[in-house]
Short mmCIF file of C-alpha atoms and ligand atoms in Angstrom, two decimals:
data_model
loop_
_atom_site.label_atom_id
_atom_site.label_comp_id
_atom_site.label_asym_id
_atom_site.label_seq_id
_atom_site.Cartn_x
_atom_site.Cartn_y
_atom_site.Cartn_z
CA MET A 1 34.27 -0.31 14.71
CA GLU A 2 36.64 -0.45 12.03
CA ASN A 3 34.42 -1.87 9.54
CA PHE A 4 32.16 0.78 9.59
CA ASN A 5 32.25 3.81 7.52
CA GLU A 6 32.06 7.13 9.03
CA LEU A 7 27.96 7.70 8.62
CA GLN A 8 27.72 4.36 10.54
CA GLN A 9 30.40 5.08 13.40
CA GLU A 10 28.64 8.55 14.19
CA ILE A 11 25.24 6.39 14.25
CA LEU A 12 26.76 3.93 16.62
CA ARG A 13 28.06 6.60 18.61
CA LEU A 14 24.71 8.59 18.96
CA LYS A 15 23.11 5.28 19.73
CA GLN A 16 24.75 4.87 22.62
CA LYS A 17 25.16 8.31 23.97
CA LYS A 18 21.17 8.54 24.03
CA ASN A 19 20.51 4.89 25.17
CA ALA A 20 18.49 3.84 21.59
CA LEU A 21 16.87 1.06 20.50
CA VAL A 22 17.45 0.78 17.07
CA LEU A 23 14.99 -1.83 15.11
CA ALA A 24 15.22 -2.59 11.45
CA HIS A 25 13.21 -4.48 8.86
CA TYR A 26 14.62 -6.69 6.19
CA TYR A 27 13.83 -4.90 3.53
CA VAL A 28 15.85 -1.67 4.51
CA PRO A 29 19.32 -1.04 3.14
CA LEU A 30 21.90 -3.52 4.39
CA GLU A 31 24.16 -0.83 5.56
CA VAL A 32 21.47 0.43 7.82
CA GLN A 33 20.72 -3.33 8.98
CA ASP A 34 24.23 -3.51 10.50
CA VAL A 35 23.72 -0.48 12.86
CA ALA A 36 20.49 -1.65 13.98
CA ASP A 37 20.31 -3.49 17.72
CA ALA A 38 18.31 -6.02 16.02
CA VAL A 39 16.84 -6.92 12.91
CA CYS A 40 13.66 -8.18 12.51
CA ASP A 41 10.30 -9.43 10.91
CA SER A 42 7.19 -7.37 11.64
CA PHE A 43 6.52 -9.72 14.54
CA ALA A 44 9.72 -9.79 15.90
CA MET A 45 9.83 -6.10 15.82
CA ALA A 46 6.29 -5.38 17.35
CA GLN A 47 7.53 -7.92 20.21
CA ARG A 48 10.97 -6.09 20.88
CA ALA A 49 9.31 -2.31 20.88
CA ALA A 50 6.87 -3.75 23.38
CA ARG A 51 9.13 -5.21 25.78
CA ALA A 52 11.98 -2.13 25.57
CA PRO A 53 13.65 -1.47 28.53
CA GLU A 54 15.09 1.84 26.47
CA ASP A 55 12.83 5.85 26.38
CA LEU A 56 13.90 6.07 22.70
CA ILE A 57 13.19 3.54 20.59
CA VAL A 58 14.16 4.45 16.33
CA ILE A 59 12.48 2.35 14.16
CA CYS A 60 14.18 1.71 10.63
CA GLY A 61 11.02 0.85 8.34
CA VAL A 62 7.95 1.92 7.13
CA ARG A 63 5.53 4.05 8.93
CA PHE A 64 3.00 1.30 10.30
CA MET A 65 5.96 -0.07 12.01
CA GLY A 66 6.57 2.87 13.79
CA GLU A 67 2.64 3.15 14.50
CA SER A 68 3.03 -0.41 15.85
CA ALA A 69 5.91 0.48 18.18
CA LYS A 70 4.26 3.52 19.81
CA ILE A 71 0.88 2.02 20.17
CA LEU A 72 2.94 -0.69 22.15
CA SER A 73 4.76 0.90 24.09
CA PRO A 74 3.14 4.87 23.96
CA GLU A 75 5.02 5.95 27.04
CA LYS A 76 7.98 5.59 24.82
CA THR A 77 9.37 8.39 22.40
CA VAL A 78 9.32 6.53 18.85
CA LEU A 79 11.24 8.35 15.85
CA LEU A 80 10.96 7.22 12.59
CA PRO A 81 13.77 8.07 10.26
CA SER A 82 11.72 9.04 7.46
CA PRO A 83 8.50 9.98 7.68
CA ASP A 84 7.12 9.32 4.17
CA ALA A 85 7.94 5.81 3.98
CA GLY A 86 4.73 4.91 3.67
CA CYS A 87 3.00 1.06 3.01
CA PRO A 88 0.90 1.14 -0.39
CA MET A 89 -0.75 -1.53 0.91
CA ALA A 90 -1.49 -0.38 4.44
CA ASP A 91 -3.17 2.90 2.33
CA MET A 92 -5.53 0.29 0.42
CA VAL A 93 -7.85 -0.04 3.39
CA THR A 94 -9.44 2.75 5.42
CA ARG A 95 -11.90 2.74 8.58
CA GLU A 96 -14.60 2.79 6.82
CA ASP A 97 -14.10 -0.19 4.72
CA VAL A 98 -14.13 -1.90 7.86
CA LEU A 99 -17.13 -0.22 9.40
CA ARG A 100 -18.78 -1.16 5.83
CA LEU A 101 -17.44 -5.12 5.98
CA LYS A 102 -18.45 -5.91 9.84
CA ARG A 103 -21.94 -4.53 9.06
CA GLU A 104 -22.54 -6.77 5.93
CA HIS A 105 -21.05 -9.89 8.10
CA PRO A 106 -21.81 -9.26 11.60
CA GLY A 107 -21.23 -12.54 12.94
CA ALA A 108 -17.80 -11.95 11.55
CA GLN A 109 -14.39 -10.98 13.56
CA VAL A 110 -11.77 -8.91 11.83
CA MET A 111 -8.59 -9.93 11.50
CA CYS A 112 -6.06 -6.81 10.64
CA TYR A 113 -2.90 -7.35 8.94
CA VAL A 114 -0.04 -5.09 11.20
CA ASN A 115 0.26 -3.45 7.75
CA SER A 116 -2.43 -1.16 8.06
CA SER A 117 -3.04 2.17 9.83
CA ALA A 118 -3.63 2.84 13.36
CA ALA A 119 -7.13 4.33 12.77
CA VAL A 120 -7.96 0.55 10.88
CA LYS A 121 -6.42 -1.57 13.75
CA ALA A 122 -8.61 0.66 16.34
CA VAL A 123 -11.92 -1.03 14.68
CA SER A 124 -10.03 -4.83 14.22
CA ASP A 125 -10.62 -7.11 16.80
CA VAL A 126 -7.36 -8.56 16.77
CA CYS A 127 -3.76 -8.01 14.40
CA CYS A 128 -1.40 -10.11 12.75
CA THR A 129 1.75 -10.51 11.00
CA SER A 130 2.32 -13.04 8.02
CA SER A 131 4.32 -15.32 10.80
CA SER A 132 1.34 -15.27 13.00
CA ALA A 133 -1.57 -15.02 10.57
CA LEU A 134 -2.26 -19.17 10.70
CA ARG A 135 -1.88 -19.11 14.38
CA ILE A 136 -3.86 -16.38 15.08
CA ALA A 137 -6.86 -17.65 12.59
CA LYS A 138 -7.02 -21.09 14.00
CA ALA A 139 -7.30 -19.29 17.35
CA LEU A 140 -10.08 -16.93 16.96
CA PRO A 141 -13.14 -17.53 18.50
CA CYS A 142 -15.59 -17.46 15.94
CA ASP A 143 -16.70 -19.36 12.49
CA GLU A 144 -16.16 -15.86 9.96
CA ILE A 145 -13.54 -13.81 9.62
CA ILE A 146 -12.98 -10.31 7.94
CA PHE A 147 -9.36 -9.95 6.51
CA VAL A 148 -7.77 -6.50 5.77
CA PRO A 149 -6.01 -5.43 3.39
CA ASP A 150 -3.68 -7.96 1.88
CA LYS A 151 -5.75 -10.18 -0.16
CA HIS A 152 -3.18 -12.69 -0.64
CA LEU A 153 -1.71 -13.10 2.94
CA GLY A 154 -5.86 -13.40 3.01
CA SER A 155 -6.40 -16.28 0.71
CA TYR A 156 -3.19 -18.38 2.28
CA VAL A 157 -4.80 -17.98 5.45
CA ALA A 158 -8.24 -19.00 4.47
CA GLY A 159 -6.83 -22.13 2.32
CA ASN A 160 -5.18 -23.27 5.42
CA VAL A 161 -8.55 -22.91 7.90
CA PRO A 162 -10.44 -24.28 5.75
CA GLU A 163 -13.21 -24.97 8.70
CA LYS A 164 -13.71 -21.09 8.98
CA THR A 165 -15.39 -18.35 6.38
CA PHE A 166 -13.07 -15.59 5.35
CA TRP A 167 -14.12 -12.65 3.87
CA LEU A 168 -10.93 -11.19 2.05
CA HIS A 169 -10.68 -7.13 1.34
CA ASP A 170 -8.86 -6.25 -2.05
CA GLY A 171 -5.23 -4.67 -0.84
CA PHE A 172 -1.97 -6.10 -1.91
CA CYS A 173 1.57 -5.51 -1.32
CA PRO A 174 2.86 -3.51 -4.86
CA THR A 175 6.40 -5.36 -4.62
CA HIS A 176 5.11 -9.03 -4.10
CA HIS A 177 2.32 -8.51 -6.52
CA LYS A 178 5.10 -7.88 -9.54
CA ILE A 179 6.02 -11.48 -8.56
CA ALA A 180 4.23 -13.56 -11.76
CA GLU A 181 4.18 -17.06 -11.81
CA ALA A 182 6.04 -17.23 -15.20
CA ASP A 183 8.95 -15.79 -13.17
CA VAL A 184 8.85 -18.79 -10.56
CA LEU A 185 8.42 -21.35 -13.54
CA ALA A 186 11.42 -19.60 -15.38
CA ALA A 187 13.90 -19.61 -12.62
CA LYS A 188 12.72 -23.32 -11.48
CA LYS A 189 14.03 -24.53 -14.79
CA ALA A 190 16.74 -22.14 -15.29
CA HIS A 191 17.80 -23.68 -11.19
CA PRO A 192 15.98 -27.19 -11.09
CA ALA A 193 17.99 -28.27 -7.98
CA ALA A 194 16.65 -24.94 -5.81
CA VAL A 195 14.41 -25.09 -3.46
CA PHE A 196 11.61 -22.00 -3.36
CA ALA A 197 10.80 -20.09 -0.10
CA VAL A 198 8.50 -17.52 -0.64
CA HIS A 199 6.69 -15.08 0.93
CA PRO A 200 2.82 -15.27 1.46
CA GLU A 201 1.84 -11.53 -0.06
CA CYS A 202 2.67 -13.03 -3.27
CA GLY A 203 0.02 -14.41 -5.50
CA GLU A 204 -1.81 -17.66 -4.91
CA ASP A 205 -0.28 -19.42 -8.26
CA VAL A 206 3.12 -18.05 -7.09
CA VAL A 207 3.26 -19.05 -2.90
CA LYS A 208 1.55 -22.67 -4.58
CA HIS A 209 5.12 -23.24 -5.80
CA GLY A 210 7.15 -22.56 -2.69
CA ASP A 211 8.75 -25.31 -0.51
CA LEU A 212 8.36 -22.65 2.66
CA VAL A 213 5.90 -20.29 2.36
CA GLY A 214 6.92 -17.92 5.38
CA SER A 215 7.55 -14.10 6.82
CA THR A 216 11.16 -12.27 5.85
CA ALA A 217 12.45 -14.15 9.43
CA GLU A 218 11.04 -17.63 8.08
CA ILE A 219 12.71 -17.10 5.18
CA LEU A 220 15.87 -16.71 6.57
CA ASP A 221 15.96 -19.09 8.77
CA PHE A 222 14.89 -21.81 6.50
CA ALA A 223 17.89 -20.73 3.75
CA ARG A 224 20.45 -21.72 6.68
CA LYS A 225 19.06 -24.64 7.69
CA THR A 226 18.60 -26.15 4.19
CA ASP A 227 20.61 -28.78 3.29
CA ALA A 228 19.65 -27.49 -0.63
CA PRO A 229 22.64 -25.55 -1.71
CA GLU A 230 20.25 -23.70 -3.83
CA ILE A 231 17.82 -21.31 -3.31
CA LEU A 232 15.05 -19.35 -4.92
CA ILE A 233 13.85 -16.30 -3.24
CA GLY A 234 10.61 -15.00 -3.68
CA THR A 235 10.89 -11.72 -1.47
CA GLU A 236 12.18 -8.42 -1.63
CA SER A 237 15.59 -8.00 -3.01
CA GLU A 238 17.25 -6.86 -0.05
CA ILE A 239 16.30 -10.77 1.29
CA VAL A 240 18.18 -11.98 -1.77
CA GLU A 241 21.45 -9.86 -0.72
CA ARG A 242 21.33 -10.28 2.85
CA LEU A 243 21.42 -14.30 2.27
CA ARG A 244 24.45 -13.73 -0.64
CA ARG A 245 26.52 -12.07 1.80
CA GLU A 246 25.71 -14.52 4.73
CA LEU A 247 25.61 -17.78 3.05
CA PRO A 248 28.63 -17.46 0.52
CA GLY A 249 28.54 -21.31 0.42
CA LYS A 250 25.05 -21.77 -1.24
CA LYS A 251 23.17 -20.21 -4.53
CA ILE A 252 21.14 -17.32 -3.92
CA TYR A 253 18.70 -16.88 -6.66
CA GLY A 254 16.05 -13.93 -7.14
CA VAL A 255 12.99 -14.94 -8.98
CA GLY A 256 12.70 -12.22 -12.47
CA SER A 257 14.38 -9.13 -12.06
CA SER A 258 15.01 -7.46 -8.81
CA PHE A 259 11.54 -6.61 -6.29
CA VAL A 260 11.91 -3.77 -4.61
CA CYS A 261 9.72 -1.57 -2.00
CA PRO A 262 11.15 2.31 -2.74
CA ASN A 263 9.58 2.97 0.41
CA MET A 264 11.71 0.50 2.29
CA LYS A 265 14.98 2.09 0.72
CA LYS A 266 13.68 5.75 1.83
CA VAL A 267 15.47 4.69 5.33
CA THR A 268 18.98 5.55 4.06
CA LEU A 269 22.07 5.77 6.97
CA GLU A 270 22.11 9.82 6.01
CA ALA A 271 18.35 9.79 7.61
CA LEU A 272 19.17 7.71 10.43
CA CYS A 273 21.99 9.88 11.45
CA GLU A 274 19.93 12.99 11.40
CA CYS A 275 16.96 11.83 12.98
CA LEU A 276 18.99 10.58 15.66
CA ARG A 277 21.00 13.37 16.37
CA ASP A 278 17.99 15.77 15.97
CA GLU A 279 15.37 13.54 18.07
CA LYS A 280 13.34 14.37 14.84
CA TYR A 281 9.78 12.79 13.28
CA LYS A 282 8.45 11.28 16.24
CA VAL A 283 5.43 9.36 15.86
CA GLU A 284 2.49 10.72 17.57
CA LEU A 285 -1.61 9.44 17.63
CA PRO A 286 -4.69 10.51 18.69
CA PRO A 287 -4.93 9.37 22.31
CA ALA A 288 -8.58 7.31 21.81
CA GLU A 289 -7.00 6.02 18.58
CA LEU A 290 -3.95 4.60 19.98
CA ASN A 291 -6.03 2.94 23.11
CA ALA A 292 -8.42 0.88 20.80
CA ALA A 293 -5.71 -0.10 17.91
CA ARG A 294 -3.46 -1.17 21.31
CA VAL A 295 -6.37 -4.20 22.25
CA SER A 296 -6.11 -5.44 19.15
CA LEU A 297 -1.82 -4.97 19.05
CA ASP A 298 -1.70 -6.95 22.54
CA LYS A 299 -3.63 -9.72 21.56
CA MET A 300 -1.21 -10.69 18.28
CA VAL A 301 2.00 -9.86 20.80
CA ASN A 302 0.70 -11.90 23.06
CA SER A 303 -0.79 -14.62 21.48
P1 LIG B 1 7.28 -9.70 7.50
O1 LIG B 1 8.94 -9.08 8.14
O2 LIG B 1 6.78 -9.68 8.78
O3 LIG B 1 7.68 -10.72 6.73
O4 LIG B 1 6.89 -8.83 6.37
C1 LIG B 1 6.68 -8.24 5.17
C2 LIG B 1 6.49 -6.97 4.51
O5 LIG B 1 5.99 -6.91 3.41
C3 LIG B 1 6.48 -5.56 5.58
O6 LIG B 1 6.26 -4.65 5.07
FE1 LIG B 2 4.21 -2.76 2.15
FE2 LIG B 2 5.04 -4.58 0.55
FE3 LIG B 2 6.27 -2.41 0.78
FE4 LIG B 2 5.98 -4.32 2.85
S1 LIG B 2 7.04 -4.57 0.98
S2 LIG B 2 6.26 -2.25 3.04
S3 LIG B 2 4.00 -4.35 2.26
S4 LIG B 2 4.92 -1.86 -0.01
#
């Protein structure tokens, strides 16, 4: 415990005392990741939450991540340290949008990115994350897929599953959407020997330059394993910081200025400590919505 500051030590004590499982996403501040039991991409977080033996689960991430943990483990208490940390992309699609798309394309199944509300998951056929989207789209027993809400991930999947027809909603992640092709070209010019790892929430004109296109965990894995001594990272800034700390022998560059998800940064050590101490900000969902959303999330976790 000697490398931890006082607040971190208090969190570790509370975690042990309450037998809580703390799961953190890679975009929350590094000092919060350091006290978590596991740091995950969205897929691993859902899997860990679904299988957790602990009765208390704390999700250091945004609201849809807490909702997913609750949907997958409804008998557990799930806490969100920052209940106002939402995901703007998840807010771009509503249940009514999905119902309208279903009416417009009656032969299609609805694939819903996990970055969505429980109400949207409840009217979808299957959920996916960025690391599972290609596999799930290929395996879906239909020729037409309605993909919500991320148009960028949707068009990446559509390009890699040409045998199916895709109907895309027009949502996007404001953080990844800001990364421009000009940023990538300038960074490649400045670091010609670097390989480029990029998240599929970025636009098509950015993703097409990727040597690796993948989720946060896949980007980290690629950076650890590649022989290339220089790596350009096209995703949220915390990944750049994490890799710089973890791989001091490699040169890690972000593209352009730093791209920050402000909602993920709301999950501070103070918020986590208070949440654990007072067991507050429980995730609650209407039972009918939870049960309907569970069908599409279960399919994702067990895929
Ligand atoms: P992944 O960790 O699954 O890559 O998700 C990225 C993201 O934007 C989460 O909100
Ligand atoms: Fe949502 Fe983008 Fe933030 Fe992820 S990085 S939580 S998709 S706004």
